[in-house]
Every structure is written in C-alpha cells, then in structure tokens.
Short mmCIF file of N, CA and C and ligand atoms in Angstrom, two decimals:
data_model
loop_
_atom_site.label_atom_id
_atom_site.label_comp_id
_atom_site.label_asym_id
_atom_site.label_seq_id
_atom_site.Cartn_x
_atom_site.Cartn_y
_atom_site.Cartn_z
N UNK W 249 -1.56 9.23 -2.37
CA UNK W 249 -2.10 7.90 -2.09
C UNK W 249 -3.30 7.60 -2.99
N UNK W 250 -3.37 6.38 -3.47
CA UNK W 250 -4.49 5.95 -4.30
C UNK W 250 -5.27 4.87 -3.58
N UNK W 251 -6.58 4.85 -3.80
CA UNK W 251 -7.40 3.79 -3.22
C UNK W 251 -7.92 2.89 -4.33
N UNK W 252 -7.79 1.60 -4.10
CA UNK W 252 -8.29 0.60 -5.06
C UNK W 252 -9.48 -0.11 -4.42
N UNK W 253 -10.53 -0.31 -5.19
CA UNK W 253 -11.70 -1.06 -4.69
C UNK W 253 -11.59 -2.51 -5.15
N UNK W 254 -11.93 -3.42 -4.24
CA UNK W 254 -11.88 -4.85 -4.56
C UNK W 254 -13.19 -5.49 -4.12
N UNK W 255 -13.80 -6.23 -5.03
CA UNK W 255 -15.02 -6.95 -4.69
C UNK W 255 -14.66 -8.42 -4.53
N UNK W 256 -14.91 -8.97 -3.34
CA UNK W 256 -14.60 -10.38 -3.13
C UNK W 256 -15.88 -11.20 -3.24
N UNK W 257 -15.71 -12.48 -3.55
CA UNK W 257 -16.88 -13.34 -3.82
C UNK W 257 -17.04 -14.50 -2.85
N UNK W 258 -16.03 -14.75 -2.03
CA UNK W 258 -16.07 -15.89 -1.11
C UNK W 258 -15.76 -15.40 0.30
N UNK W 259 -16.05 -16.24 1.29
CA UNK W 259 -15.66 -15.86 2.67
C UNK W 259 -14.14 -15.81 2.77
N UNK W 260 -13.46 -16.83 2.22
CA UNK W 260 -12.00 -16.87 2.20
C UNK W 260 -11.53 -16.91 0.76
N UNK W 261 -10.71 -15.94 0.38
CA UNK W 261 -10.34 -15.84 -1.03
C UNK W 261 -9.06 -15.02 -1.17
N UNK W 262 -8.19 -15.43 -2.10
CA UNK W 262 -7.03 -14.62 -2.46
C UNK W 262 -7.32 -13.98 -3.82
N UNK W 263 -7.22 -12.66 -3.89
CA UNK W 263 -7.48 -11.94 -5.15
C UNK W 263 -6.16 -11.33 -5.62
N UNK W 264 -5.72 -11.69 -6.81
CA UNK W 264 -4.48 -11.15 -7.37
C UNK W 264 -4.72 -9.70 -7.81
N UNK W 265 -4.05 -8.75 -7.14
CA UNK W 265 -4.26 -7.33 -7.44
C UNK W 265 -3.01 -6.72 -8.11
N UNK W 266 -2.10 -7.57 -8.60
CA UNK W 266 -0.85 -7.07 -9.20
C UNK W 266 -1.11 -6.09 -10.34
N UNK W 267 -2.06 -6.42 -11.21
CA UNK W 267 -2.32 -5.57 -12.38
C UNK W 267 -2.80 -4.18 -11.94
N UNK W 268 -3.65 -4.14 -10.91
CA UNK W 268 -4.15 -2.84 -10.41
C UNK W 268 -3.03 -2.02 -9.79
N UNK W 269 -2.09 -2.69 -9.09
CA UNK W 269 -0.98 -1.97 -8.48
C UNK W 269 -0.04 -1.44 -9.58
N UNK W 270 0.20 -2.26 -10.60
CA UNK W 270 1.03 -1.82 -11.73
C UNK W 270 0.42 -0.59 -12.40
N UNK W 271 -0.90 -0.58 -12.52
CA UNK W 271 -1.58 0.56 -13.15
C UNK W 271 -1.39 1.84 -12.33
N UNK W 272 -1.42 1.73 -11.01
CA UNK W 272 -1.20 2.89 -10.14
C UNK W 272 0.21 3.43 -10.36
N UNK W 273 1.20 2.53 -10.45
CA UNK W 273 2.59 2.95 -10.64
C UNK W 273 2.77 3.60 -12.01
N UNK W 274 2.15 3.00 -13.03
CA UNK W 274 2.22 3.56 -14.39
C UNK W 274 1.66 4.99 -14.40
N UNK W 275 0.47 5.15 -13.79
CA UNK W 275 -0.18 6.46 -13.77
C UNK W 275 0.62 7.50 -12.98
N UNK W 276 1.42 7.05 -12.03
CA UNK W 276 2.19 7.99 -11.20
C UNK W 276 3.48 8.46 -11.88
N UNK W 277 3.87 7.78 -12.98
CA UNK W 277 5.11 8.08 -13.69
C UNK W 277 6.33 8.03 -12.78
N UNK W 278 6.31 7.11 -11.83
CA UNK W 278 7.45 6.97 -10.91
C UNK W 278 8.52 6.11 -11.56
N UNK W 279 9.75 6.60 -11.57
CA UNK W 279 10.84 5.82 -12.15
C UNK W 279 11.46 4.88 -11.13
N UNK W 280 11.77 5.42 -9.95
CA UNK W 280 12.31 4.54 -8.91
C UNK W 280 11.80 4.98 -7.55
N UNK W 281 11.62 4.01 -6.67
CA UNK W 281 11.10 4.30 -5.34
C UNK W 281 10.54 3.06 -4.70
N UNK W 282 9.55 3.28 -3.83
CA UNK W 282 8.91 2.18 -3.14
C UNK W 282 7.40 2.32 -3.24
N UNK W 283 6.76 1.17 -3.34
CA UNK W 283 5.31 1.13 -3.37
C UNK W 283 4.84 0.37 -2.14
N UNK W 284 4.03 1.01 -1.32
CA UNK W 284 3.44 0.33 -0.16
C UNK W 284 1.99 0.03 -0.47
N UNK W 285 1.62 -1.22 -0.25
CA UNK W 285 0.24 -1.67 -0.46
C UNK W 285 -0.32 -2.03 0.91
N UNK W 286 -1.36 -1.30 1.32
CA UNK W 286 -1.85 -1.40 2.70
C UNK W 286 -3.33 -1.78 2.74
N UNK W 287 -3.65 -2.71 3.60
CA UNK W 287 -5.03 -3.17 3.78
C UNK W 287 -5.62 -2.56 5.06
N UNK W 288 -6.60 -1.64 4.93
CA UNK W 288 -7.15 -0.98 6.12
C UNK W 288 -8.33 -1.74 6.73
N UNK W 289 -8.28 -3.06 6.70
CA UNK W 289 -9.37 -3.88 7.26
C UNK W 289 -8.80 -4.85 8.30
N UNK W 290 -9.62 -5.20 9.29
CA UNK W 290 -9.14 -6.08 10.37
C UNK W 290 -9.45 -7.55 10.12
N UNK W 291 -10.13 -7.85 9.01
CA UNK W 291 -10.45 -9.24 8.70
C UNK W 291 -9.99 -9.60 7.28
N UNK W 292 -8.99 -8.89 6.81
CA UNK W 292 -8.40 -9.16 5.50
C UNK W 292 -6.90 -8.89 5.62
N UNK W 293 -6.14 -9.17 4.57
CA UNK W 293 -4.69 -9.01 4.64
C UNK W 293 -4.11 -8.81 3.25
N UNK W 294 -2.80 -8.57 3.21
CA UNK W 294 -2.07 -8.42 1.95
C UNK W 294 -0.85 -9.34 2.01
N UNK W 295 -0.59 -10.06 0.92
CA UNK W 295 0.63 -10.85 0.88
C UNK W 295 1.15 -10.95 -0.55
N UNK W 296 2.39 -11.40 -0.67
CA UNK W 296 2.98 -11.68 -1.97
C UNK W 296 3.28 -13.17 -2.00
N UNK W 297 2.83 -13.84 -3.07
CA UNK W 297 3.18 -15.25 -3.22
C UNK W 297 2.98 -15.68 -4.67
N UNK W 298 3.12 -16.96 -4.90
CA UNK W 298 3.11 -17.48 -6.28
C UNK W 298 1.78 -17.22 -6.98
N UNK W 299 1.90 -16.74 -8.23
CA UNK W 299 0.68 -16.51 -9.02
C UNK W 299 0.63 -17.38 -10.28
N UNK W 300 1.51 -18.39 -10.34
CA UNK W 300 1.52 -19.26 -11.53
C UNK W 300 0.57 -20.45 -11.34
N UNK W 301 0.69 -21.13 -10.21
CA UNK W 301 -0.14 -22.30 -9.95
C UNK W 301 -1.20 -21.94 -8.91
N UNK W 302 -2.49 -21.91 -9.30
CA UNK W 302 -3.55 -21.53 -8.37
C UNK W 302 -3.69 -22.49 -7.18
N UNK W 303 -3.10 -23.69 -7.30
CA UNK W 303 -3.14 -24.63 -6.18
C UNK W 303 -2.38 -24.09 -4.96
N UNK W 304 -1.41 -23.19 -5.20
CA UNK W 304 -0.64 -22.64 -4.08
C UNK W 304 -1.55 -21.82 -3.16
N UNK W 305 -2.33 -20.91 -3.73
CA UNK W 305 -3.22 -20.11 -2.88
C UNK W 305 -4.32 -20.98 -2.28
N UNK W 306 -4.78 -21.98 -3.03
CA UNK W 306 -5.79 -22.91 -2.50
C UNK W 306 -5.23 -23.65 -1.28
N UNK W 307 -3.98 -24.09 -1.38
CA UNK W 307 -3.34 -24.79 -0.25
C UNK W 307 -3.17 -23.85 0.94
N UNK W 308 -2.79 -22.59 0.67
CA UNK W 308 -2.59 -21.64 1.77
C UNK W 308 -3.92 -21.37 2.49
N UNK W 309 -4.99 -21.19 1.73
CA UNK W 309 -6.30 -20.96 2.34
C UNK W 309 -6.73 -22.17 3.17
N UNK W 310 -6.51 -23.37 2.63
CA UNK W 310 -6.89 -24.59 3.34
C UNK W 310 -6.11 -24.72 4.64
N UNK W 311 -4.80 -24.46 4.56
CA UNK W 311 -3.96 -24.61 5.75
C UNK W 311 -4.29 -23.56 6.80
N UNK W 312 -4.53 -22.31 6.36
CA UNK W 312 -4.90 -21.26 7.31
C UNK W 312 -6.19 -21.62 8.04
N UNK W 313 -7.16 -22.19 7.31
CA UNK W 313 -8.44 -22.55 7.93
C UNK W 313 -8.28 -23.75 8.86
N UNK W 314 -7.29 -24.59 8.56
CA UNK W 314 -7.01 -25.73 9.43
C UNK W 314 -6.37 -25.23 10.74
N UNK W 315 -5.46 -24.28 10.61
CA UNK W 315 -4.76 -23.74 11.79
C UNK W 315 -5.67 -22.86 12.63
N UNK W 316 -6.59 -22.15 11.95
CA UNK W 316 -7.48 -21.22 12.63
C UNK W 316 -8.93 -21.60 12.29
N UNK W 317 -9.52 -22.52 13.03
CA UNK W 317 -10.88 -22.98 12.71
C UNK W 317 -11.89 -21.84 12.80
N UNK W 318 -12.94 -21.91 11.95
CA UNK W 318 -13.97 -20.87 11.93
C UNK W 318 -14.73 -20.83 13.24
N UNK W 319 -14.99 -22.01 13.81
CA UNK W 319 -15.79 -22.05 15.04
C UNK W 319 -15.00 -22.75 16.13
N UNK W 320 -14.74 -21.99 17.16
CA UNK W 320 -14.03 -22.50 18.31
C UNK W 320 -14.57 -21.73 19.49
N UNK W 321 -13.94 -21.84 20.63
CA UNK W 321 -14.46 -21.14 21.80
C UNK W 321 -13.96 -19.70 21.85
N UNK W 322 -14.24 -18.94 20.76
CA UNK W 322 -13.80 -17.54 20.70
C UNK W 322 -14.72 -16.66 21.53
N UNK W 323 -14.20 -15.56 22.05
CA UNK W 323 -15.00 -14.65 22.87
C UNK W 323 -15.70 -13.56 22.06
N UNK W 324 -15.08 -13.10 20.98
CA UNK W 324 -15.57 -11.99 20.16
C UNK W 324 -16.97 -12.30 19.63
N UNK W 325 -17.95 -11.44 19.99
CA UNK W 325 -19.35 -11.75 19.74
C UNK W 325 -19.75 -11.63 18.27
N UNK W 326 -18.92 -10.96 17.47
CA UNK W 326 -19.26 -10.77 16.05
C UNK W 326 -19.18 -12.10 15.28
N UNK W 327 -18.49 -13.09 15.87
CA UNK W 327 -18.43 -14.41 15.25
C UNK W 327 -17.43 -14.56 14.13
N UNK W 328 -16.49 -13.60 14.03
CA UNK W 328 -15.51 -13.70 12.95
C UNK W 328 -14.07 -13.63 13.48
N UNK W 329 -13.87 -14.20 14.66
CA UNK W 329 -12.52 -14.17 15.25
C UNK W 329 -11.50 -14.86 14.37
N UNK W 330 -11.93 -15.93 13.69
CA UNK W 330 -10.98 -16.62 12.79
C UNK W 330 -10.42 -15.64 11.76
N UNK W 331 -11.29 -14.77 11.22
CA UNK W 331 -10.86 -13.80 10.21
C UNK W 331 -9.88 -12.78 10.79
N UNK W 332 -10.15 -12.33 12.03
CA UNK W 332 -9.23 -11.38 12.68
C UNK W 332 -7.86 -12.03 12.89
N UNK W 333 -7.85 -13.28 13.32
CA UNK W 333 -6.58 -13.98 13.59
C UNK W 333 -5.80 -14.18 12.29
N UNK W 334 -6.50 -14.61 11.22
CA UNK W 334 -5.82 -14.81 9.93
C UNK W 334 -5.24 -13.50 9.41
N UNK W 335 -5.98 -12.41 9.62
CA UNK W 335 -5.51 -11.09 9.18
C UNK W 335 -4.17 -10.75 9.83
N UNK W 336 -4.07 -10.99 11.12
CA UNK W 336 -2.82 -10.70 11.83
C UNK W 336 -1.71 -11.66 11.43
N UNK W 337 -2.04 -12.93 11.21
CA UNK W 337 -1.02 -13.91 10.81
C UNK W 337 -0.40 -13.54 9.46
N UNK W 338 -1.24 -13.13 8.52
CA UNK W 338 -0.75 -12.83 7.16
C UNK W 338 -0.13 -11.43 7.09
N UNK W 339 -0.73 -10.47 7.80
CA UNK W 339 -0.17 -9.11 7.80
C UNK W 339 -0.95 -8.16 6.93
N UNK W 340 -0.82 -6.85 7.20
CA UNK W 340 -1.69 -5.90 6.50
C UNK W 340 -0.99 -5.00 5.48
N UNK W 341 0.29 -5.26 5.20
CA UNK W 341 0.90 -4.46 4.15
C UNK W 341 2.11 -5.16 3.56
N UNK W 342 2.47 -4.75 2.35
CA UNK W 342 3.72 -5.18 1.72
C UNK W 342 4.36 -3.96 1.08
N UNK W 343 5.68 -4.01 0.94
CA UNK W 343 6.39 -2.93 0.26
C UNK W 343 7.20 -3.53 -0.88
N UNK W 344 7.12 -2.92 -2.05
CA UNK W 344 7.79 -3.46 -3.24
C UNK W 344 8.66 -2.36 -3.85
N UNK W 345 9.83 -2.74 -4.34
CA UNK W 345 10.74 -1.80 -4.99
C UNK W 345 10.21 -1.46 -6.39
N UNK W 346 10.33 -0.18 -6.74
CA UNK W 346 10.03 0.26 -8.11
C UNK W 346 11.36 0.65 -8.75
N UNK W 347 11.67 0.07 -9.90
CA UNK W 347 12.91 0.41 -10.60
C UNK W 347 12.62 0.52 -12.10
N UNK W 348 13.12 1.59 -12.73
CA UNK W 348 12.83 1.85 -14.15
C UNK W 348 11.33 1.80 -14.44
N UNK W 349 10.55 2.33 -13.51
CA UNK W 349 9.10 2.38 -13.68
C UNK W 349 8.40 1.05 -13.54
N UNK W 350 9.17 0.01 -13.11
CA UNK W 350 8.61 -1.34 -13.04
C UNK W 350 8.54 -1.82 -11.60
N UNK W 351 7.45 -2.52 -11.30
CA UNK W 351 7.30 -3.15 -10.00
C UNK W 351 8.23 -4.36 -9.96
N UNK W 352 9.16 -4.36 -9.01
CA UNK W 352 10.17 -5.42 -8.97
C UNK W 352 9.67 -6.66 -8.22
N UNK W 353 8.82 -7.40 -8.91
CA UNK W 353 8.33 -8.67 -8.36
C UNK W 353 9.10 -9.80 -9.01
N UNK W 354 9.33 -10.89 -8.27
CA UNK W 354 9.96 -12.07 -8.85
C UNK W 354 9.07 -12.69 -9.91
N UNK W 355 9.68 -13.52 -10.74
CA UNK W 355 8.98 -14.13 -11.89
C UNK W 355 7.64 -14.75 -11.49
N UNK W 356 7.60 -15.41 -10.36
CA UNK W 356 6.39 -16.16 -9.99
C UNK W 356 5.57 -15.45 -8.93
N UNK W 357 5.92 -14.18 -8.64
CA UNK W 357 5.23 -13.48 -7.56
C UNK W 357 4.06 -12.64 -8.03
N UNK W 358 3.01 -12.65 -7.23
CA UNK W 358 1.88 -11.76 -7.43
C UNK W 358 1.51 -11.15 -6.08
N UNK W 359 0.84 -9.99 -6.12
CA UNK W 359 0.37 -9.34 -4.89
C UNK W 359 -1.08 -9.76 -4.68
N UNK W 360 -1.35 -10.27 -3.50
CA UNK W 360 -2.69 -10.77 -3.22
C UNK W 360 -3.39 -9.99 -2.13
N UNK W 361 -4.67 -9.65 -2.41
CA UNK W 361 -5.57 -9.22 -1.35
C UNK W 361 -6.18 -10.49 -0.78
N UNK W 362 -6.07 -10.67 0.54
CA UNK W 362 -6.54 -11.90 1.19
C UNK W 362 -7.82 -11.60 1.96
N UNK W 363 -8.91 -12.11 1.45
CA UNK W 363 -10.22 -11.95 2.11
C UNK W 363 -10.44 -13.10 3.09
N UNK W 364 -10.83 -12.74 4.33
CA UNK W 364 -11.10 -13.79 5.32
C UNK W 364 -12.50 -13.68 5.92
N UNK W 365 -13.27 -12.67 5.47
CA UNK W 365 -14.63 -12.53 5.99
C UNK W 365 -15.55 -11.93 4.92
N UNK W 366 -15.45 -12.50 3.72
CA UNK W 366 -16.23 -12.00 2.60
C UNK W 366 -17.54 -12.76 2.48
N UNK W 367 -18.26 -12.55 1.37
CA UNK W 367 -17.91 -11.57 0.34
C UNK W 367 -18.23 -10.13 0.78
N UNK W 368 -17.37 -9.22 0.34
CA UNK W 368 -17.54 -7.80 0.68
C UNK W 368 -16.90 -6.94 -0.41
N UNK W 369 -17.20 -5.65 -0.34
CA UNK W 369 -16.44 -4.70 -1.14
C UNK W 369 -15.38 -4.11 -0.23
N UNK W 370 -14.13 -4.22 -0.65
CA UNK W 370 -13.00 -3.83 0.19
C UNK W 370 -12.22 -2.71 -0.48
N UNK W 371 -11.29 -2.14 0.27
CA UNK W 371 -10.40 -1.16 -0.33
C UNK W 371 -8.96 -1.46 0.07
N UNK W 372 -8.05 -1.02 -0.79
CA UNK W 372 -6.61 -1.15 -0.53
C UNK W 372 -6.01 0.21 -0.81
N UNK W 373 -5.11 0.65 0.06
CA UNK W 373 -4.43 1.93 -0.13
C UNK W 373 -3.04 1.68 -0.70
N UNK W 374 -2.70 2.45 -1.72
CA UNK W 374 -1.39 2.31 -2.37
C UNK W 374 -0.67 3.65 -2.27
N UNK W 375 0.52 3.63 -1.70
CA UNK W 375 1.30 4.86 -1.56
C UNK W 375 2.66 4.66 -2.22
N UNK W 376 3.07 5.64 -3.01
CA UNK W 376 4.35 5.56 -3.70
C UNK W 376 5.28 6.66 -3.18
N UNK W 377 6.49 6.26 -2.82
CA UNK W 377 7.45 7.26 -2.31
C UNK W 377 8.74 7.18 -3.11
ZN1 ZN C 415 -15.05 -8.97 14.26
#
C-alpha cells in the first residue's frame, strides 16, 4: 500500500489526483490487476468524473452544497456535519482496472479527491492487487 499526501486550499474542493495514482501504478510495475483508491477521512471523499471541463466539478460542488447546507439544525458539535454528510454521499473509495500497466479510465475521466472541510493536509491510500 502507498500513501499519497494532498494539500487542499478551499473548504470545498475537487483535486484531480489521477497523475499521482498513475505514478504509483508505474512504480509498482503492475501489468494487470486492480487499483483501490481509499480516503481515510470522514469529511472528504473519492470519486471519478469528468476532468475535461472544470465547470463539471464546479457544478457538482455547488449542487452538493445546495443539497447539504453548511448551517442547519445539525446536532454534531464540531460544526462540520455538512462535510460528514457529503463524504458519505460521494463515498470513500473507487476501484479501477489496470491493464497493460495502464489505469483503465475513460477518455474524459479523472480521479478526484473531494475535500469538504478544508483547507487541510490529507492522505489517500492506494492499494494494488
Ligand atoms: Zn465532525
């Protein structure tokens, strides 16, 4: 397993980590298998979506914040319940096929670390089987 460090700059932000995941696969010399990308945080998430038009992630962040308002009658005293809810909605891991040493992502797909309670320094665990 490899750990990747990610520095986020906003409270809500999508960070494209595809290049870092590709580097882990390259260094592992894996020809075929599966790559699991896991987020060990309760206020962040991992997803795969379009990486061509940045408006897509902007729209997703806007819609998530609309569906899950930052301030509502939440009970959790830390004041970041919206981030916990978004984390569960988006999910904390993705699995991608590796074939011929290549990460099998669609043409327009990128792997995103989704920050919902930044800015912070975060980590992502990558496991190849
Ligand atoms: Zn909390």
